[in-house]
């Protein structure tokens, strides 16, 4: 089987991603009493330093991975083109058995699912969750979550599949509601608290995944519209309201870091109850750091700043964009608790480059592995 890992540039993590923390974020972290990285020193351990002690004046230090090897994962949406591909003679892996074997070879230890189907021509029928579990086990992989449809009527069935696959987390890629109004978020919180209880009873955590709109502002005050709904905001963001309405024992979150920075770019202003426009920048780091153990999972998705597009960013392989993952993961702490799943929605290369998504998975894994931290011996 050809190795496609060298088909794309393999430069190591971009130093601007790691060192260029904004002064505004640093000031906010300091004001909150949270650690701020020193941006004037290397954020990566050089290979020559990895086998010897470092003395920074505070005792000897050891270099360890910022994201532990066992917690490095991938959501299969990033390689969906190869999971769903029919058998071909390209030499690029296809279907669960071949793709999961390749991901394990790259180094990934955890898998987040984005569906449980492959091309039926591979087996002459659809693969079963039990068969997928055997593939995971055979390759030393662990299922750490899924983007499923979370609905009361089918939730027990989803839990059955998750249990078969050995998951400790079950979730969705959709917001609990798309509404801008408190009443709908209140109803969603009631449902999620109940479903979270059901998940916990079976040894799992229920989680929801954000896009940028989840961090837009609620309409919760001011004059009412023709339907009796508020038209202005108190400045509370939708998902931040949901944090407070859900029980932390039952409802958890997967933070998509890329979409968090898109939210910072797109959702900066609201009209307050008095009709004044207010600017309030969203801080992705503080969003997590204030409640870090409610976030077992992350989408480690990178992006380049590009104000010519509506989102203000273009997706990029991990470590090749502008997002400072070093500062993010070091500041939020609890590194053994957090699991990072690489995602890049635009990774598939289509018929022109059938191996692209797996190439980028390899590049992104290497860059994720390069994130390091100095700890006292």
PDB file of N, CA, C and O in Angstrom, residues 248-303:
ATOM      1  N   UNK A 248     -23.885  20.116  35.620  1.00  0.00           N
ATOM      2  CA  UNK A 248     -22.522  19.698  35.243  1.00  0.00           C
ATOM      3  C   UNK A 248     -22.241  18.220  35.468  1.00  0.00           C
ATOM      4  O   UNK A 248     -21.240  17.709  34.970  1.00  0.00           O
ATOM      5  N   UNK A 249     -23.110  17.532  36.195  1.00  0.00           N
ATOM      6  CA  UNK A 249     -22.932  16.081  36.362  1.00  0.00           C
ATOM      7  C   UNK A 249     -23.392  15.324  35.122  1.00  0.00           C
ATOM      8  O   UNK A 249     -22.972  14.194  34.895  1.00  0.00           O
ATOM      9  N   UNK A 250     -24.264  15.955  34.324  1.00  0.00           N
ATOM     10  CA  UNK A 250     -24.926  15.234  33.238  1.00  0.00           C
ATOM     11  C   UNK A 250     -24.653  15.771  31.843  1.00  0.00           C
ATOM     12  O   UNK A 250     -24.839  15.035  30.868  1.00  0.00           O
ATOM     13  N   UNK A 251     -24.269  17.019  31.716  1.00  0.00           N
ATOM     14  CA  UNK A 251     -24.131  17.639  30.391  1.00  0.00           C
ATOM     15  C   UNK A 251     -22.723  18.195  30.230  1.00  0.00           C
ATOM     16  O   UNK A 251     -22.260  18.993  31.047  1.00  0.00           O
ATOM     17  N   UNK A 252     -22.052  17.771  29.142  1.00  0.00           N
ATOM     18  CA  UNK A 252     -20.669  18.146  28.875  1.00  0.00           C
ATOM     19  C   UNK A 252     -20.563  18.757  27.478  1.00  0.00           C
ATOM     20  O   UNK A 252     -21.542  18.806  26.731  1.00  0.00           O
ATOM     21  N   UNK A 253     -19.347  19.171  27.133  1.00  0.00           N
ATOM     22  CA  UNK A 253     -19.155  19.933  25.901  1.00  0.00           C
ATOM     23  C   UNK A 253     -17.880  19.516  25.190  1.00  0.00           C
ATOM     24  O   UNK A 253     -16.894  19.121  25.821  1.00  0.00           O
ATOM     25  N   UNK A 254     -17.947  19.604  23.874  1.00  0.00           N
ATOM     26  CA  UNK A 254     -16.774  19.447  23.032  1.00  0.00           C
ATOM     27  C   UNK A 254     -16.533  20.804  22.371  1.00  0.00           C
ATOM     28  O   UNK A 254     -17.359  21.270  21.587  1.00  0.00           O
ATOM     29  N   UNK A 255     -15.419  21.425  22.713  1.00  0.00           N
ATOM     30  CA  UNK A 255     -15.149  22.759  22.180  1.00  0.00           C
ATOM     31  C   UNK A 255     -14.403  22.645  20.864  1.00  0.00           C
ATOM     32  O   UNK A 255     -13.311  22.067  20.792  1.00  0.00           O
ATOM     33  N   UNK A 256     -15.016  23.180  19.796  1.00  0.00           N
ATOM     34  CA  UNK A 256     -14.349  23.276  18.503  1.00  0.00           C
ATOM     35  C   UNK A 256     -13.567  24.584  18.502  1.00  0.00           C
ATOM     36  O   UNK A 256     -14.145  25.675  18.466  1.00  0.00           O
ATOM     37  N   UNK A 257     -12.237  24.466  18.571  1.00  0.00           N
ATOM     38  CA  UNK A 257     -11.389  25.634  18.774  1.00  0.00           C
ATOM     39  C   UNK A 257     -11.466  26.574  17.582  1.00  0.00           C
ATOM     40  O   UNK A 257     -11.540  27.803  17.747  1.00  0.00           O
ATOM     41  N   UNK A 258     -11.485  26.034  16.385  1.00  0.00           N
ATOM     42  CA  UNK A 258     -11.595  26.880  15.188  1.00  0.00           C
ATOM     43  C   UNK A 258     -12.870  27.713  15.221  1.00  0.00           C
ATOM     44  O   UNK A 258     -12.838  28.939  15.036  1.00  0.00           O
ATOM     45  N   UNK A 259     -14.012  27.058  15.471  1.00  0.00           N
ATOM     46  CA  UNK A 259     -15.269  27.798  15.474  1.00  0.00           C
ATOM     47  C   UNK A 259     -15.323  28.786  16.633  1.00  0.00           C
ATOM     48  O   UNK A 259     -16.006  29.806  16.563  1.00  0.00           O
ATOM     49  N   UNK A 260     -14.582  28.514  17.699  1.00  0.00           N
ATOM     50  CA  UNK A 260     -14.478  29.488  18.780  1.00  0.00           C
ATOM     51  C   UNK A 260     -13.814  30.775  18.315  1.00  0.00           C
ATOM     52  O   UNK A 260     -14.249  31.884  18.677  1.00  0.00           O
ATOM     53  N   UNK A 261     -12.769  30.642  17.503  1.00  0.00           N
ATOM     54  CA  UNK A 261     -12.100  31.845  16.999  1.00  0.00           C
ATOM     55  C   UNK A 261     -12.907  32.526  15.902  1.00  0.00           C
ATOM     56  O   UNK A 261     -12.845  33.749  15.743  1.00  0.00           O
ATOM     57  N   UNK A 262     -13.688  31.758  15.163  1.00  0.00           N
ATOM     58  CA  UNK A 262     -14.627  32.381  14.226  1.00  0.00           C
ATOM     59  C   UNK A 262     -15.655  33.200  14.999  1.00  0.00           C
ATOM     60  O   UNK A 262     -16.005  34.319  14.603  1.00  0.00           O
ATOM     61  N   UNK A 263     -16.141  32.662  16.123  1.00  0.00           N
ATOM     62  CA  UNK A 263     -17.094  33.410  16.954  1.00  0.00           C
ATOM     63  C   UNK A 263     -16.472  34.708  17.464  1.00  0.00           C
ATOM     64  O   UNK A 263     -17.137  35.752  17.521  1.00  0.00           O
ATOM     65  N   UNK A 264     -15.208  34.655  17.843  1.00  0.00           N
ATOM     66  CA  UNK A 264     -14.518  35.870  18.293  1.00  0.00           C
ATOM     67  C   UNK A 264     -14.515  36.920  17.188  1.00  0.00           C
ATOM     68  O   UNK A 264     -14.654  38.121  17.448  1.00  0.00           O
ATOM     69  N   UNK A 265     -14.366  36.482  15.945  1.00  0.00           N
ATOM     70  CA  UNK A 265     -14.336  37.398  14.808  1.00  0.00           C
ATOM     71  C   UNK A 265     -15.732  37.907  14.442  1.00  0.00           C
ATOM     72  O   UNK A 265     -15.924  39.102  14.181  1.00  0.00           O
ATOM     73  N   UNK A 266     -16.729  37.016  14.447  1.00  0.00           N
ATOM     74  CA  UNK A 266     -18.041  37.362  13.905  1.00  0.00           C
ATOM     75  C   UNK A 266     -19.008  37.966  14.917  1.00  0.00           C
ATOM     76  O   UNK A 266     -19.863  38.782  14.550  1.00  0.00           O
ATOM     77  N   UNK A 267     -18.932  37.529  16.171  1.00  0.00           N
ATOM     78  CA  UNK A 267     -19.966  37.890  17.147  1.00  0.00           C
ATOM     79  C   UNK A 267     -19.380  38.802  18.219  1.00  0.00           C
ATOM     80  O   UNK A 267     -19.155  38.391  19.358  1.00  0.00           O
ATOM     81  N   UNK A 268     -19.135  40.039  17.829  1.00  0.00           N
ATOM     82  CA  UNK A 268     -18.471  41.004  18.706  1.00  0.00           C
ATOM     83  C   UNK A 268     -19.419  42.049  19.283  1.00  0.00           C
ATOM     84  O   UNK A 268     -19.097  42.662  20.293  1.00  0.00           O
ATOM     85  N   UNK A 269     -20.574  42.237  18.667  1.00  0.00           N
ATOM     86  CA  UNK A 269     -21.428  43.359  19.058  1.00  0.00           C
ATOM     87  C   UNK A 269     -22.857  42.904  19.330  1.00  0.00           C
ATOM     88  O   UNK A 269     -23.357  41.969  18.703  1.00  0.00           O
ATOM     89  N   UNK A 270     -23.498  43.597  20.250  1.00  0.00           N
ATOM     90  CA  UNK A 270     -24.918  43.388  20.494  1.00  0.00           C
ATOM     91  C   UNK A 270     -25.549  44.735  20.847  1.00  0.00           C
ATOM     92  O   UNK A 270     -24.849  45.695  21.196  1.00  0.00           O
ATOM     93  N   UNK A 271     -26.864  44.794  20.759  1.00  0.00           N
ATOM     94  CA  UNK A 271     -27.607  45.998  21.142  1.00  0.00           C
ATOM     95  C   UNK A 271     -28.195  45.750  22.524  1.00  0.00           C
ATOM     96  O   UNK A 271     -28.962  44.796  22.731  1.00  0.00           O
ATOM     97  N   UNK A 272     -27.825  46.580  23.481  1.00  0.00           N
ATOM     98  CA  UNK A 272     -28.241  46.364  24.871  1.00  0.00           C
ATOM     99  C   UNK A 272     -29.682  46.827  25.083  1.00  0.00           C
ATOM    100  O   UNK A 272     -30.317  47.374  24.170  1.00  0.00           O
ATOM    101  N   UNK A 273     -30.253  46.582  26.272  1.00  0.00           N
ATOM    102  CA  UNK A 273     -31.671  46.919  26.505  1.00  0.00           C
ATOM    103  C   UNK A 273     -32.007  48.374  26.252  1.00  0.00           C
ATOM    104  O   UNK A 273     -33.154  48.697  25.907  1.00  0.00           O
ATOM    105  N   UNK A 274     -31.023  49.267  26.385  1.00  0.00           N
ATOM    106  CA  UNK A 274     -31.271  50.700  26.158  1.00  0.00           C
ATOM    107  C   UNK A 274     -31.092  51.102  24.705  1.00  0.00           C
ATOM    108  O   UNK A 274     -31.236  52.278  24.366  1.00  0.00           O
ATOM    109  N   UNK A 275     -30.752  50.136  23.842  1.00  0.00           N
ATOM    110  CA  UNK A 275     -30.595  50.436  22.424  1.00  0.00           C
ATOM    111  C   UNK A 275     -29.186  50.843  22.030  1.00  0.00           C
ATOM    112  O   UNK A 275     -28.973  51.280  20.899  1.00  0.00           O
ATOM    113  N   UNK A 276     -28.237  50.701  22.926  1.00  0.00           N
ATOM    114  CA  UNK A 276     -26.853  51.063  22.619  1.00  0.00           C
ATOM    115  C   UNK A 276     -26.095  49.862  22.073  1.00  0.00           C
ATOM    116  O   UNK A 276     -26.269  48.747  22.559  1.00  0.00           O
ATOM    117  N   UNK A 277     -25.228  50.100  21.095  1.00  0.00           N
ATOM    118  CA  UNK A 277     -24.386  49.027  20.572  1.00  0.00           C
ATOM    119  C   UNK A 277     -23.185  48.833  21.492  1.00  0.00           C
ATOM    120  O   UNK A 277     -22.489  49.787  21.833  1.00  0.00           O
ATOM    121  N   UNK A 278     -22.974  47.586  21.900  1.00  0.00           N
ATOM    122  CA  UNK A 278     -21.899  47.254  22.829  1.00  0.00           C
ATOM    123  C   UNK A 278     -20.953  46.264  22.143  1.00  0.00           C
ATOM    124  O   UNK A 278     -21.394  45.337  21.465  1.00  0.00           O
ATOM    125  N   UNK A 279     -19.658  46.473  22.318  1.00  0.00           N
ATOM    126  CA  UNK A 279     -18.655  45.541  21.800  1.00  0.00           C
ATOM    127  C   UNK A 279     -18.160  44.650  22.933  1.00  0.00           C
ATOM    128  O   UNK A 279     -17.781  45.139  24.000  1.00  0.00           O
ATOM    129  N   UNK A 280     -18.161  43.342  22.708  1.00  0.00           N
ATOM    130  CA  UNK A 280     -17.718  42.377  23.712  1.00  0.00           C
ATOM    131  C   UNK A 280     -17.031  41.230  22.974  1.00  0.00           C
ATOM    132  O   UNK A 280     -17.688  40.432  22.313  1.00  0.00           O
ATOM    133  N   UNK A 281     -15.701  41.130  23.076  1.00  0.00           N
ATOM    134  CA  UNK A 281     -14.958  40.094  22.374  1.00  0.00           C
ATOM    135  C   UNK A 281     -15.036  38.767  23.126  1.00  0.00           C
ATOM    136  O   UNK A 281     -14.793  38.711  24.324  1.00  0.00           O
ATOM    137  N   UNK A 282     -15.363  37.731  22.403  1.00  0.00           N
ATOM    138  CA  UNK A 282     -15.399  36.383  22.957  1.00  0.00           C
ATOM    139  C   UNK A 282     -13.972  35.877  23.131  1.00  0.00           C
ATOM    140  O   UNK A 282     -13.128  36.036  22.244  1.00  0.00           O
ATOM    141  N   UNK A 283     -13.685  35.249  24.269  1.00  0.00           N
ATOM    142  CA  UNK A 283     -12.359  34.710  24.537  1.00  0.00           C
ATOM    143  C   UNK A 283     -12.442  33.188  24.592  1.00  0.00           C
ATOM    144  O   UNK A 283     -12.925  32.619  25.574  1.00  0.00           O
ATOM    145  N   UNK A 284     -11.984  32.481  23.553  1.00  0.00           N
ATOM    146  CA  UNK A 284     -12.080  31.020  23.554  1.00  0.00           C
ATOM    147  C   UNK A 284     -11.347  30.360  24.715  1.00  0.00           C
ATOM    148  O   UNK A 284     -11.814  29.338  25.235  1.00  0.00           O
ATOM    149  N   UNK A 285     -10.218  30.914  25.121  1.00  0.00           N
ATOM    150  CA  UNK A 285      -9.445  30.287  26.200  1.00  0.00           C
ATOM    151  C   UNK A 285     -10.181  30.401  27.530  1.00  0.00           C
ATOM    152  O   UNK A 285     -10.360  29.418  28.253  1.00  0.00           O
ATOM    153  N   UNK A 286     -10.638  31.600  27.863  1.00  0.00           N
ATOM    154  CA  UNK A 286     -11.347  31.776  29.127  1.00  0.00           C
ATOM    155  C   UNK A 286     -12.672  31.033  29.136  1.00  0.00           C
ATOM    156  O   UNK A 286     -13.132  30.580  30.188  1.00  0.00           O
ATOM    157  N   UNK A 287     -13.301  30.894  27.968  1.00  0.00           N
ATOM    158  CA  UNK A 287     -14.541  30.139  27.864  1.00  0.00           C
ATOM    159  C   UNK A 287     -14.375  28.733  28.431  1.00  0.00           C
ATOM    160  O   UNK A 287     -15.245  28.217  29.128  1.00  0.00           O
ATOM    161  N   UNK A 288     -13.223  28.106  28.146  1.00  0.00           N
ATOM    162  CA  UNK A 288     -12.951  26.765  28.646  1.00  0.00           C
ATOM    163  C   UNK A 288     -12.335  26.804  30.037  1.00  0.00           C
ATOM    164  O   UNK A 288     -12.724  26.042  30.926  1.00  0.00           O
ATOM    165  N   UNK A 289     -11.361  27.697  30.236  1.00  0.00           N
ATOM    166  CA  UNK A 289     -10.610  27.709  31.499  1.00  0.00           C
ATOM    167  C   UNK A 289     -11.511  27.920  32.704  1.00  0.00           C
ATOM    168  O   UNK A 289     -11.240  27.408  33.790  1.00  0.00           O
ATOM    169  N   UNK A 290     -12.611  28.648  32.524  1.00  0.00           N
ATOM    170  CA  UNK A 290     -13.532  28.907  33.625  1.00  0.00           C
ATOM    171  C   UNK A 290     -14.321  27.671  34.051  1.00  0.00           C
ATOM    172  O   UNK A 290     -14.912  27.650  35.133  1.00  0.00           O
ATOM    173  N   UNK A 291     -14.351  26.647  33.195  1.00  0.00           N
ATOM    174  CA  UNK A 291     -15.140  25.428  33.478  1.00  0.00           C
ATOM    175  C   UNK A 291     -14.477  24.236  32.784  1.00  0.00           C
ATOM    176  O   UNK A 291     -15.134  23.461  32.090  1.00  0.00           O
ATOM    177  N   UNK A 292     -13.190  24.086  32.989  1.00  0.00           N
ATOM    178  CA  UNK A 292     -12.394  23.197  32.137  1.00  0.00           C
ATOM    179  C   UNK A 292     -12.829  21.739  32.190  1.00  0.00           C
ATOM    180  O   UNK A 292     -12.733  21.021  31.192  1.00  0.00           O
ATOM    181  N   UNK A 293     -13.337  21.254  33.330  1.00  0.00           N
ATOM    182  CA  UNK A 293     -13.712  19.840  33.405  1.00  0.00           C
ATOM    183  C   UNK A 293     -15.102  19.559  32.834  1.00  0.00           C
ATOM    184  O   UNK A 293     -15.584  18.428  32.914  1.00  0.00           O
ATOM    185  N   UNK A 294     -15.726  20.560  32.236  1.00  0.00           N
ATOM    186  CA  UNK A 294     -16.953  20.296  31.477  1.00  0.00           C
ATOM    187  C   UNK A 294     -16.632  20.025  30.005  1.00  0.00           C
ATOM    188  O   UNK A 294     -17.537  19.785  29.208  1.00  0.00           O
ATOM    189  N   UNK A 295     -15.339  20.055  29.664  1.00  0.00           N
ATOM    190  CA  UNK A 295     -14.917  19.863  28.280  1.00  0.00           C
ATOM    191  C   UNK A 295     -13.993  18.645  28.162  1.00  0.00           C
ATOM    192  O   UNK A 295     -12.779  18.786  28.097  1.00  0.00           O
ATOM    193  N   UNK A 296     -14.547  17.436  28.127  1.00  0.00           N
ATOM    194  CA  UNK A 296     -13.674  16.270  27.960  1.00  0.00           C
ATOM    195  C   UNK A 296     -13.056  16.189  26.567  1.00  0.00           C
ATOM    196  O   UNK A 296     -11.976  15.628  26.399  1.00  0.00           O
ATOM    197  N   UNK A 297     -13.745  16.742  25.569  1.00  0.00           N
ATOM    198  CA  UNK A 297     -13.308  16.607  24.179  1.00  0.00           C
ATOM    199  C   UNK A 297     -13.124  17.973  23.519  1.00  0.00           C
ATOM    200  O   UNK A 297     -13.804  18.950  23.867  1.00  0.00           O
ATOM    201  N   UNK A 298     -12.221  18.004  22.547  1.00  0.00           N
ATOM    202  CA  UNK A 298     -11.973  19.203  21.744  1.00  0.00           C
ATOM    203  C   UNK A 298     -11.830  18.807  20.284  1.00  0.00           C
ATOM    204  O   UNK A 298     -11.347  17.718  19.975  1.00  0.00           O
ATOM    205  N   UNK A 299     -12.227  19.720  19.409  1.00  0.00           N
ATOM    206  CA  UNK A 299     -11.828  19.606  18.023  1.00  0.00           C
ATOM    207  C   UNK A 299     -10.626  20.511  17.831  1.00  0.00           C
ATOM    208  O   UNK A 299     -10.742  21.736  17.919  1.00  0.00           O
ATOM    209  N   UNK A 300      -9.477  19.876  17.632  1.00  0.00           N
ATOM    210  CA  UNK A 300      -8.243  20.613  17.398  1.00  0.00           C
ATOM    211  C   UNK A 300      -8.194  20.948  15.909  1.00  0.00           C
ATOM    212  O   UNK A 300      -7.605  20.238  15.100  1.00  0.00           O
ATOM    213  N   UNK A 301      -8.870  22.035  15.574  1.00  0.00           N
ATOM    214  CA  UNK A 301      -9.021  22.457  14.181  1.00  0.00           C
ATOM    215  C   UNK A 301      -8.367  23.821  14.016  1.00  0.00           C
ATOM    216  O   UNK A 301      -8.640  24.738  14.774  1.00  0.00           O
ATOM    217  N   UNK A 302      -7.496  23.932  13.026  1.00  0.00           N
ATOM    218  CA  UNK A 302      -6.709  25.145  12.837  1.00  0.00           C
ATOM    219  C   UNK A 302      -7.291  25.994  11.711  1.00  0.00           C
ATOM    220  O   UNK A 302      -8.108  25.522  10.912  1.00  0.00           O
ATOM    221  N   UNK A 303      -6.857  27.247  11.657  1.00  0.00           N
ATOM    222  CA  UNK A 303      -7.300  28.150  10.605  1.00  0.00           C
ATOM    223  C   UNK A 303      -6.349  29.318  10.426  1.00  0.00           C
ATOM    224  O   UNK A 303      -5.681  29.740  11.366  1.00  0.00           O
TER     225      UNK A 303
END
